[in-house]
XYZ file of C-alpha atoms in Angstrom:
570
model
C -152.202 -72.757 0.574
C -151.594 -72.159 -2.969
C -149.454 -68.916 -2.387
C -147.398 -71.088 0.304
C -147.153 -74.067 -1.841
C -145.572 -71.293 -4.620
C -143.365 -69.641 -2.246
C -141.817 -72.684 -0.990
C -141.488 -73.967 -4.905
C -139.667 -70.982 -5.774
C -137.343 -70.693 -3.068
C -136.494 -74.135 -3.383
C -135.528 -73.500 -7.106
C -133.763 -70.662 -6.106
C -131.993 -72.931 -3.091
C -130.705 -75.292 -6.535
C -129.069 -72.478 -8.129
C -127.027 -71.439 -5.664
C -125.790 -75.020 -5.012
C -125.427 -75.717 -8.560
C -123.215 -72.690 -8.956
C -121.515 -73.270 -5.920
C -120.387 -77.025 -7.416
C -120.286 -75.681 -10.867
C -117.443 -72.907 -9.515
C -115.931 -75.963 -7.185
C -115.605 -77.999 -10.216
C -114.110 -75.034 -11.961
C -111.747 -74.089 -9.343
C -110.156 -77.638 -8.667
C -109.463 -78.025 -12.533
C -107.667 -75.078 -12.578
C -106.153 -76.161 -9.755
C -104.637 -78.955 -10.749
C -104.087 -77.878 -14.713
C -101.888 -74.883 -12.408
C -100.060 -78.106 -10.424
C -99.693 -80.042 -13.837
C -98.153 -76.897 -15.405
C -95.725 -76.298 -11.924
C -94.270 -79.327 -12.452
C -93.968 -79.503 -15.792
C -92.344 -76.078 -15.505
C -91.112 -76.234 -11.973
C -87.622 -74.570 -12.949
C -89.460 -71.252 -13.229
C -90.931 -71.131 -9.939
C -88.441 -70.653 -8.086
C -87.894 -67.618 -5.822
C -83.735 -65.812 -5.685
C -83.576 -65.856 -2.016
C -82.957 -62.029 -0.306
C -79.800 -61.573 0.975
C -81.289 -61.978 4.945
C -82.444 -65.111 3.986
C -79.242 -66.324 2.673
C -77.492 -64.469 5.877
C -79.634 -66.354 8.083
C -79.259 -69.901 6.042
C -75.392 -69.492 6.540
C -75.481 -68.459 10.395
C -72.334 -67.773 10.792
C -70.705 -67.178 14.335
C -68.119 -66.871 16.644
C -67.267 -69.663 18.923
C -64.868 -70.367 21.318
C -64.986 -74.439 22.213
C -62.121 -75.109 21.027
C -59.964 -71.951 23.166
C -61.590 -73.233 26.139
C -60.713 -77.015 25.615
C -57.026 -75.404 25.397
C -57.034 -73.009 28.012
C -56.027 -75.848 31.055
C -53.025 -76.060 28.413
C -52.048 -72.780 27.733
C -51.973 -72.164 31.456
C -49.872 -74.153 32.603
C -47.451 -73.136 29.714
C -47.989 -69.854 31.481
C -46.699 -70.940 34.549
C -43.115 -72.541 33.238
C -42.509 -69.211 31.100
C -42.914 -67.354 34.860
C -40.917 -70.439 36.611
C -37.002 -69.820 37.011
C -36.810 -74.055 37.131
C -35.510 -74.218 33.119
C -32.632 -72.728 31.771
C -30.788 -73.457 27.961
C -29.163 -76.623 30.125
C -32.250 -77.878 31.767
C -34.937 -76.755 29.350
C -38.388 -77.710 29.343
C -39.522 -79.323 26.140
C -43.067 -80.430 25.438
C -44.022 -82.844 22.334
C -47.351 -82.071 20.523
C -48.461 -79.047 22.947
C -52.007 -78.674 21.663
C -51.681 -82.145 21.155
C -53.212 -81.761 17.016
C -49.353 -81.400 16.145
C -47.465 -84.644 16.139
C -43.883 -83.382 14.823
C -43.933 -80.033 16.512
C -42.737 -79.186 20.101
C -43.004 -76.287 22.569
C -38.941 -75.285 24.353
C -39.643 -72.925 27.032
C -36.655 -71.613 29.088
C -35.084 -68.646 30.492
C -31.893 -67.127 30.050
C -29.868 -64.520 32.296
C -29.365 -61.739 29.981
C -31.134 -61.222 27.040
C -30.517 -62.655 23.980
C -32.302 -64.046 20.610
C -32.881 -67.669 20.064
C -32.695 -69.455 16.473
C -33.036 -73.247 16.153
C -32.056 -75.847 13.236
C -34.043 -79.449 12.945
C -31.297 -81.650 11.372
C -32.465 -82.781 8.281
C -31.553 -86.493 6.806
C -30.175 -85.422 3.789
C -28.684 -82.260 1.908
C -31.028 -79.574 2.110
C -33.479 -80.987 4.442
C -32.686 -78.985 7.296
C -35.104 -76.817 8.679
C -33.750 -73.561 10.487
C -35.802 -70.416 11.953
C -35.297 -67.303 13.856
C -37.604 -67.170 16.674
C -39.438 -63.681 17.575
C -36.267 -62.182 16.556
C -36.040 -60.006 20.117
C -33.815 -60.048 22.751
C -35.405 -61.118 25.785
C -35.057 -62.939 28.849
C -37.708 -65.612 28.610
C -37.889 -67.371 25.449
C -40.687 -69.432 23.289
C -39.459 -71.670 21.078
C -41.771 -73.770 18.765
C -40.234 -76.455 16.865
C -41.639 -77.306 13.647
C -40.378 -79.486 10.912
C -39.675 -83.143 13.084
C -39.898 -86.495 11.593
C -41.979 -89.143 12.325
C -41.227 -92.193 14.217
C -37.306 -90.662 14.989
C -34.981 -89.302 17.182
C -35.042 -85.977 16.183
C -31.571 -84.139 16.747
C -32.288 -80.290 17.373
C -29.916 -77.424 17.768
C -30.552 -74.411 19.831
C -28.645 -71.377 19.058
C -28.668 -68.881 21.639
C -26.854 -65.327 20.759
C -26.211 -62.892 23.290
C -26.115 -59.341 22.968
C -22.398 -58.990 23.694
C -21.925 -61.434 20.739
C -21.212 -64.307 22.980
C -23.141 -67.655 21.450
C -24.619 -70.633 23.491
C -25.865 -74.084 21.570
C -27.294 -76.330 22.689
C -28.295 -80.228 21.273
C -31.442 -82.129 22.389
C -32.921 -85.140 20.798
C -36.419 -85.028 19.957
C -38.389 -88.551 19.654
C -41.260 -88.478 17.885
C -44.155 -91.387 17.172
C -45.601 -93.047 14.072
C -47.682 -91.394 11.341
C -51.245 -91.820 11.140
C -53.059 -94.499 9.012
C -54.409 -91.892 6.497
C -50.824 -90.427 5.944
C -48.770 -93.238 6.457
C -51.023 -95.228 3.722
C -50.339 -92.379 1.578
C -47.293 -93.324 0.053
C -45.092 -90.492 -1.520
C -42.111 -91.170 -3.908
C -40.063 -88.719 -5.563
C -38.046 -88.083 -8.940
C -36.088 -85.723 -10.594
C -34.999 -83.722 -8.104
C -32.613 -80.643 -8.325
C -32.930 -79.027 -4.821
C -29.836 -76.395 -6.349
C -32.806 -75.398 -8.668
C -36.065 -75.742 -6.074
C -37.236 -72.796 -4.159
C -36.402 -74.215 -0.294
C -34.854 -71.549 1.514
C -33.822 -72.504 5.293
C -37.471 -73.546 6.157
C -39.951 -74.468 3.206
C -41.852 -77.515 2.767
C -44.439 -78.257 0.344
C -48.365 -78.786 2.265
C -50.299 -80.835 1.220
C -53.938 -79.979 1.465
C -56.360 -82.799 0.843
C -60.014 -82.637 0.165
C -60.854 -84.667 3.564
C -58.378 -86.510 5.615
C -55.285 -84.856 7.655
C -53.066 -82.322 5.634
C -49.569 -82.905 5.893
C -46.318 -81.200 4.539
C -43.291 -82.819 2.933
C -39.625 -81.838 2.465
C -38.099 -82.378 -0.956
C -36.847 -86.140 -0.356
C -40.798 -86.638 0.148
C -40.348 -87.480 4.038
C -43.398 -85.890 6.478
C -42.227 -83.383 8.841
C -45.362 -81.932 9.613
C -48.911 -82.585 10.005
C -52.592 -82.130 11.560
C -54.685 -84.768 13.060
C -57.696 -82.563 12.530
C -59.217 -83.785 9.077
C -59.413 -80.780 6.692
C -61.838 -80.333 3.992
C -60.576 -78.105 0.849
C -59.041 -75.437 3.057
C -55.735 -74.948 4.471
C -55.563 -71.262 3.729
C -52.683 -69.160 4.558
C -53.531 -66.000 7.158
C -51.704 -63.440 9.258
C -48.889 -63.636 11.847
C -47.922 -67.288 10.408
C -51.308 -68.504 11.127
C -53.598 -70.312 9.300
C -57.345 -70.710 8.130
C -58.326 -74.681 8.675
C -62.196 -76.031 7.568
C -62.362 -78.976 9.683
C -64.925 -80.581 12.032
C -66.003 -80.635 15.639
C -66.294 -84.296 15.050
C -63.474 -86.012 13.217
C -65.794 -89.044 12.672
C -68.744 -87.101 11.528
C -69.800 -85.895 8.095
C -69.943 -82.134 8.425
C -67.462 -79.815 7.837
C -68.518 -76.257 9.531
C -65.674 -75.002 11.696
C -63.537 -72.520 10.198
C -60.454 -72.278 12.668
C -57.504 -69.556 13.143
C -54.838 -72.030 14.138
C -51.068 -72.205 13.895
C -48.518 -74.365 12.917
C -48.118 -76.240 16.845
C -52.185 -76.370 16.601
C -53.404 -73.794 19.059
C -56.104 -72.608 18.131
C -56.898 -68.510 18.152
C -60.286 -68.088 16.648
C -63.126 -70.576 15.924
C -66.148 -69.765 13.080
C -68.553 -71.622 13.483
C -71.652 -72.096 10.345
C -74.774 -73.916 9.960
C -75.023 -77.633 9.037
C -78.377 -77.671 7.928
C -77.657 -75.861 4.915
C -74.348 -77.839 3.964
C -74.180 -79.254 0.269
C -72.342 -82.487 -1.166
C -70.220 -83.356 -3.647
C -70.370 -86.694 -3.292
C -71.753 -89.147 -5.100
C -74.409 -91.519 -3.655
C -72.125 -94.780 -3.672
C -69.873 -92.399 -1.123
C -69.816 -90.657 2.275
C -71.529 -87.710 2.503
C -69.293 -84.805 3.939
C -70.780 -81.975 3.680
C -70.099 -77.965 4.365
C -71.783 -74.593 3.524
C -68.169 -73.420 3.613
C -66.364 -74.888 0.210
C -62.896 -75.095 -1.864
C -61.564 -70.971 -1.095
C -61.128 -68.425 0.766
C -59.215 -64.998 1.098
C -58.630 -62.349 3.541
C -60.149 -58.844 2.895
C -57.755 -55.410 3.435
C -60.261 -54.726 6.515
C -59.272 -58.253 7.988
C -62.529 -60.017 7.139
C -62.750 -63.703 5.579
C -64.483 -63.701 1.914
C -65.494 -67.313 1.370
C -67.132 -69.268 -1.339
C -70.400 -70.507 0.278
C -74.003 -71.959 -1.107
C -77.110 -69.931 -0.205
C -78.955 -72.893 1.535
C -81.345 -73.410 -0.715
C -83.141 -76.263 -1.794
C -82.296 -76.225 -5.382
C -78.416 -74.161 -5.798
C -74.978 -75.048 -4.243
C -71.841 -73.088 -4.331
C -72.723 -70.234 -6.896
C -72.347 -67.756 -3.628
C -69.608 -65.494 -2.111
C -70.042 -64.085 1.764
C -68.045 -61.693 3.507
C -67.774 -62.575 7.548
C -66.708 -60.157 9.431
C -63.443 -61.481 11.519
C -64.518 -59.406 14.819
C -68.193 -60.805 15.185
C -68.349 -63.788 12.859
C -71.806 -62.561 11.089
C -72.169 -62.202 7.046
C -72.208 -58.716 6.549
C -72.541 -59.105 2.626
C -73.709 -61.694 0.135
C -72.954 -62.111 -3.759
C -75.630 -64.191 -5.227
C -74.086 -65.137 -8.854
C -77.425 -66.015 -9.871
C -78.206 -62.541 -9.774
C -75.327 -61.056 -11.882
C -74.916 -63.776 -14.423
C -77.754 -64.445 -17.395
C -80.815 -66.719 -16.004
C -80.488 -69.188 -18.961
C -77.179 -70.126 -17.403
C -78.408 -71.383 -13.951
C -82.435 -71.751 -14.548
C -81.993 -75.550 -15.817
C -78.948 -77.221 -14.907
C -78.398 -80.771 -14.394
C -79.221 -81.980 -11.126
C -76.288 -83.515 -8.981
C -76.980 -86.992 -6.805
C -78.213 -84.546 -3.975
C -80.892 -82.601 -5.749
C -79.356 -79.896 -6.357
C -78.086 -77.474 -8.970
C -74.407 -76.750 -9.279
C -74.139 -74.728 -11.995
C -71.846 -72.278 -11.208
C -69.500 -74.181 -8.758
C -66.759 -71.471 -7.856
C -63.649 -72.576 -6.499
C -61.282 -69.923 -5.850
C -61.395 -66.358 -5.148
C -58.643 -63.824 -4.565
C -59.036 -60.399 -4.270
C -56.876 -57.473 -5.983
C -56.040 -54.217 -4.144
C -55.350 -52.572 -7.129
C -58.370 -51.688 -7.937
C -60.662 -52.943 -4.762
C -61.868 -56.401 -7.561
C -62.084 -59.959 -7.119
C -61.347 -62.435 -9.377
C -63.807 -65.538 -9.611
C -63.260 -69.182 -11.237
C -66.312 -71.114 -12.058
C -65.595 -74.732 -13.023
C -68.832 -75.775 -14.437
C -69.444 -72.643 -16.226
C -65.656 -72.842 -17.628
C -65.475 -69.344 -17.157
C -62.856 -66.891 -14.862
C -64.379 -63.131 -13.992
C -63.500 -60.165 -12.064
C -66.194 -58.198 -9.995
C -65.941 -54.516 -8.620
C -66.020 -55.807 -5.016
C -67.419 -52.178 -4.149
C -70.448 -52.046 -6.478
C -70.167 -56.249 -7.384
C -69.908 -54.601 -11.229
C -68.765 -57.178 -13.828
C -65.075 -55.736 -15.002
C -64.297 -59.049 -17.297
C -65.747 -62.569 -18.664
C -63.271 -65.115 -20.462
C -65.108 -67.915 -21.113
C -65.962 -70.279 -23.985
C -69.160 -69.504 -24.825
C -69.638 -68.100 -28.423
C -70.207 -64.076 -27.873
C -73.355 -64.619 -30.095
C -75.033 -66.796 -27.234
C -74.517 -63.994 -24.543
C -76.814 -61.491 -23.578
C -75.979 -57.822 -25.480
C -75.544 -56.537 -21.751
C -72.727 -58.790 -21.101
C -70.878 -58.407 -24.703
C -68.945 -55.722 -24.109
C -67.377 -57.308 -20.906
C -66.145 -60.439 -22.580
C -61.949 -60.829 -23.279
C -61.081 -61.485 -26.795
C -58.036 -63.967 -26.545
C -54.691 -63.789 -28.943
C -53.511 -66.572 -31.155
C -52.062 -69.285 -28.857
C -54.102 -68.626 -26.054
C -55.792 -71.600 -24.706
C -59.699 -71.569 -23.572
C -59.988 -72.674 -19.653
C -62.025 -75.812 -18.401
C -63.458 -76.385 -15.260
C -60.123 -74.809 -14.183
C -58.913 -74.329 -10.620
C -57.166 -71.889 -8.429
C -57.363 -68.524 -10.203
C -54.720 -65.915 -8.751
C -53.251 -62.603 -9.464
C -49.913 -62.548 -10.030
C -49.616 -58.838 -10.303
C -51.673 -55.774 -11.781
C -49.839 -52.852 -13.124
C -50.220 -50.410 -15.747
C -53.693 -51.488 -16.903
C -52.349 -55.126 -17.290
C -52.946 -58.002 -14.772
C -51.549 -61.476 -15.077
C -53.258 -64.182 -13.568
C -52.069 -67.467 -12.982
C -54.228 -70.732 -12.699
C -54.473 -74.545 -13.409
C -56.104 -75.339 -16.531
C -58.112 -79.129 -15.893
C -59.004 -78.742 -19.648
C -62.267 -80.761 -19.609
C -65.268 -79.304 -21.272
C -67.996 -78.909 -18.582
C -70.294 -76.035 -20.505
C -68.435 -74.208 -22.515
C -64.875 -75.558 -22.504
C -62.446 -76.320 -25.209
C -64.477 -79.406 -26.628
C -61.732 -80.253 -29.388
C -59.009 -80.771 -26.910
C -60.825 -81.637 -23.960
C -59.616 -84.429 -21.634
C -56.147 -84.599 -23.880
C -53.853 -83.013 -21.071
C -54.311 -80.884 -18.033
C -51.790 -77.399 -17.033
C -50.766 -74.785 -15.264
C -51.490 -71.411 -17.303
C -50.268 -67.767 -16.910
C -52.085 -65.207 -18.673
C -51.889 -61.763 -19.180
C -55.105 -59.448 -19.516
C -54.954 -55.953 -20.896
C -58.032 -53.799 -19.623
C -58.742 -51.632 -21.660
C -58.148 -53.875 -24.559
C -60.106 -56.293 -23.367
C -57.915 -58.843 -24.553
C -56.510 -61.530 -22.898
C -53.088 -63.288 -23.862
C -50.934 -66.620 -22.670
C -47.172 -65.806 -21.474
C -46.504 -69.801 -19.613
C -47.852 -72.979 -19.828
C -46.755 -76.497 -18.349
C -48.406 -79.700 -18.117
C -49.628 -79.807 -22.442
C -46.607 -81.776 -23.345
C -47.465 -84.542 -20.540
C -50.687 -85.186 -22.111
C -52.719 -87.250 -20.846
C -51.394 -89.337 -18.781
C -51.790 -86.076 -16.469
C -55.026 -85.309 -16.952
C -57.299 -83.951 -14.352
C -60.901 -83.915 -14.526
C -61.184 -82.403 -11.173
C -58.942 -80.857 -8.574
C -55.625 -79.312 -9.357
C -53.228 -75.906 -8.373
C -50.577 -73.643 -10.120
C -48.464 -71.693 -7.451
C -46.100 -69.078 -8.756
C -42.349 -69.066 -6.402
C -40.330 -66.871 -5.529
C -37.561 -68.038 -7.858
C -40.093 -67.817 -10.630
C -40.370 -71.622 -10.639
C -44.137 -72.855 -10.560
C -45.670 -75.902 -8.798
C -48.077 -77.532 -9.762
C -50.345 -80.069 -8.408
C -52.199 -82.748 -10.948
C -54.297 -83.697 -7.929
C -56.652 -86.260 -9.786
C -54.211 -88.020 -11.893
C -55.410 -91.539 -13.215
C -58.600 -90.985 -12.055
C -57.775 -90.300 -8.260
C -55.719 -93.189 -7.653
C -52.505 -90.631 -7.379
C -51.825 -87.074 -6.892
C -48.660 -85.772 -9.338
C -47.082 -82.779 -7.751
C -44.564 -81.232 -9.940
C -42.012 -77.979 -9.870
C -40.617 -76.789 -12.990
C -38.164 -73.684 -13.534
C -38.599 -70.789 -16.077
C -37.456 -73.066 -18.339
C -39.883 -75.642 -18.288
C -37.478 -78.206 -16.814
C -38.962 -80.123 -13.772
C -36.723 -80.026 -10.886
C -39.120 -81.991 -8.302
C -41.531 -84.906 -8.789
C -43.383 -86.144 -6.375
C -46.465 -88.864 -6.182
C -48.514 -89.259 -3.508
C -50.553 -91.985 -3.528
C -53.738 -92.092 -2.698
C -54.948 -94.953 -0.719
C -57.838 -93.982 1.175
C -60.925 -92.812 -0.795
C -61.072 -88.603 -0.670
C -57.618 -87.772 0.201
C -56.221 -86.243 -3.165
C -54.079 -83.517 -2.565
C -56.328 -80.799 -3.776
C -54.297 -78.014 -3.549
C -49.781 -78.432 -3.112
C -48.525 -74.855 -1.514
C -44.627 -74.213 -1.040
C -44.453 -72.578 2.435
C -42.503 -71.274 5.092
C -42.317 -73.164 7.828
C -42.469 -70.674 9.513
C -42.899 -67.007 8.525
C -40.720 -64.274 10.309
C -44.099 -62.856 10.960
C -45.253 -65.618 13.566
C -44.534 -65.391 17.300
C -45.340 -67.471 19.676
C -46.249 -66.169 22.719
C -48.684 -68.227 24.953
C -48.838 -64.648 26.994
C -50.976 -63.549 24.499
């Protein structure tokens, strides 16, 4: 009994150890548990993961789509049909308002003729130099396509059509046009103009300055400020130019929704020829919380690659980063098929900690433009909050230049040698917009861009906020040095400053436009040509009466290219 009595003492004892150690370890184990969870979010901006470039492929999913072609096709087909029909001829033609019905103050002439001949048409303009005039195809043929562009609103449009013949013989012929009212988002958007010069403005027979707004309907003007041409598919930041006298739109499948993720090939008349479509789920904001949300993964640029893909500015879908990304989509298939993650090229001090925008998330880096130079296979980046412009080795994504701000001393060694040492005179960028090569020859690039001159990181703090301007610059390479040749917009001061938003657009005539897109605080956009002089020879407001519809970027364009044709054949 004894013995038993012993056993059962002793394994008993032993029994207590093991559950004391067992609670001991449990105690042990939830303390540093929660002194680890205590430390996370104390520390939480070092815990977080880069994501791999699949994960940021897949966050974007990118695709082709083709709703928008099939919503057109009934359309297009029976456009078909009158080109084959022998019913219109230049006497009788058929004429057809809005044909993809997105283009108010654009029309589709179809009719045949019974030799061949080229067709060239003129929109009667109101004033001097308002006319708008284009050669169409510029082929003789039979059957001819004619899209009208350049109409006014809410008028009885007078058109000429100019038929020439072969044998030299000419046919014209007049039609009146009548067109409807403009949109409450344009037609609230009321546009006056001053000093203009339109012997000094670069018009041609066909340009009008576009207007491309940060949401709302773009629209272009002619120089007495009258519409003549416009979308009613809301645009968000883009309004690129493309091939063949096309166009890259950002819009929305839902023009009363919130998210901005269709990137469309469309034209002038609004058909559309390619549709991109990307996911909404990892869209960003920059909107504050008193305002509507739009959001896009897609944001502010884009440019066309030399192999016909679309290099974007994008986020990577995180939780925590927005816009600090560049993807290449590949035009045939619509899938990324590469990924710059700035995070990963620029110094971790610069995006581990950042101020945190109404949405949660980081934007440190926010890039808004991107253009690529064939000179040397590089792309040049601007990144507003960082107040810095860069150019990348698009081959090997190899840093070629930094002019930014920030003191030399506060960069990385790595990165020292790739920094631009400016000459006297030379003004330091701030959260700048719309960086774009002018031309790179001989070792020496010059850039062009609009200076917003506000101090974000590492901005011009002395002069910040005291005026905003368009800037040309010229960069020596090997030199590393980086000088100012033009400037416009200082000796405004600040009655034109821009925090945000704004464009510089070098003509043809060497005249520059420039668009103060933000002026007194977004209640106006400013849009301004001056000649090599610095003389302005066009002023025009636009004011802004419904909330996110400043003109972000003002382009001078042809309207249209000789490189469009119209052909709904094809």
């Amino acid at each position: 009994m004894y013995l038993r009595d012993h056993f059962d003492d002793k394994l008993l004892k032993k029994k207590y150890k093991i559950i004391s150690s067992l609670i001991l370890f449990g105690i042990i184990l939830i303390s540093g548990t929660f002194y680890w969870w205590q430390n996370q979010q104390k520390s939480g901006k070092n815990s977080f993961k880069l994501l791999s470039t699949a994960q940021i492929k897949k966050n974007i999913g990118s695709k082709l789509v083709n709703n928008r072609q099939e919503d057109q096709q009934k359309i297009t087909k029976e456009y078909q049909k009158i080109v084959k029909s022998s019913k219109y001829n230049l006497n009788t033609p058929y004429v057809k308002l809005n044909p993809y019905q997105t283009s108010p103050l654009t029309a589709l002439i179809i009719f045949k003729t019974s030799s061949v001949a080229k067709v060239s048409y003129t929109v009667q303009g109101k004033t001097t130099k308002t006319s708008i005039s284009n050669q169409v195809n510029g082929k003789y043929s039979k059957e001819h396509q004619v899209p009208i562009v350049g109409l006014y609103a809410a008028y009885n449009n007078q058109v000429t059509i100019k038929v020439q013949y072969k044998n030299g013989i000419t046919d014209v012929k007049q039609l009146s046009i009548k067109t409807g009212a403009l949109p409450k988002y344009i037609k609230t958007a009321k546009i006056t103009v001053s000093n203009k010069n339109t012997s000094q403005m670069e018009l041609g027979s066909n340009k009008l300055t576009l207007l491309n707004r940060t949401t709302k309907e773009p629209f272009a003007v002619d120089s007495d400020g009258e519409v003549r041409w416009y979308s009613t598919l809301y645009s968000q930041h883009m309004l690129k130019k493309w091939t063949k006298g096309h166009f890259m739109m950002l819009t929305k499948s839902d023009q009363s929704g919130e998210t901005y993720n269709d990137l469309i090939e469309t034209d002038l008349l609004g058909r559309v020829y390619k549709e991109f479509k990307f996911s909404a789920k990892a869209g960003s904001t920059d909107a504050t919380k008193s305002e509507v949300q739009y959001t896009t993964l897609i944001h502010h640029d884009l440019t066309r690659l030399p192999n016909g893909n679309i290099l974007a500015t994008v986020s990577d879908g995180s939780s925590r980063y927005k816009e600090d990304t560049l993807a290449e989509i590949s035009y045939k298939t619509g899938k990324v098929v590469k990924v710059i993650d700035f995070k990963r090229l620029l110094p971790k001090s610069m995006w581990k900690s950042f101020t945190k925008g109404d949405d949660g998330k980081m934007d440190w880096f926010h890039q808004n433009s991107v253009d690529y130079d064939k000179t040397d296979h590089s792309i040049l980046v601007s990144s507003r909050n960082q107040d810095l412009i860069m150019k990348l080795d698009y081959r090997t994504n190899q840093i070629k230049w930094i002019y930014s701000g920030k003191k030399s001393s506060t960069w990385p060694q790595k990165y020292r040698k790739y920094l631009l040492k400016k000459t006297k005179g030379t003004t330091t960028t701030g959260g700048q917009h719309g960086l774009y090569l002018l031309s790179h020859k001989n070792g020496k690039e010059t850039i062009i861009l609009y200076n917003n001159n506000v101090s974000v990181t590492n901005g011009d703090k002395k002069n910040s906020g005291k005026y905003s301007e368009g800037v040309i610059y010229q960069i020596n390479d090997k030199q590393k040095t980086i000088k100012q040749t033009w400037s416009y917009g200082k000796q405004l001061g600040k009655k034109n400053f821009t925090v945000v938003i704004g464009f510089a657009q070098k003509l043809a005539n060497g005249n520059v436009l420039l668009d103060f897109g933000y002026k007194n605080n977004g209640k106006e956009s400013n849009i301004i040509e001056v000649n090599s002089q610095g003389q302005q020879v066009w002023n025009a407001t636009v004011k802004n009466a419904s909330i996110k519809a400043y003109v972000y970027r003002a382009y001078r364009l042809e309207f249209y290219p000789t490189s469009y044709v119209f052909d709904v054949n094809q």
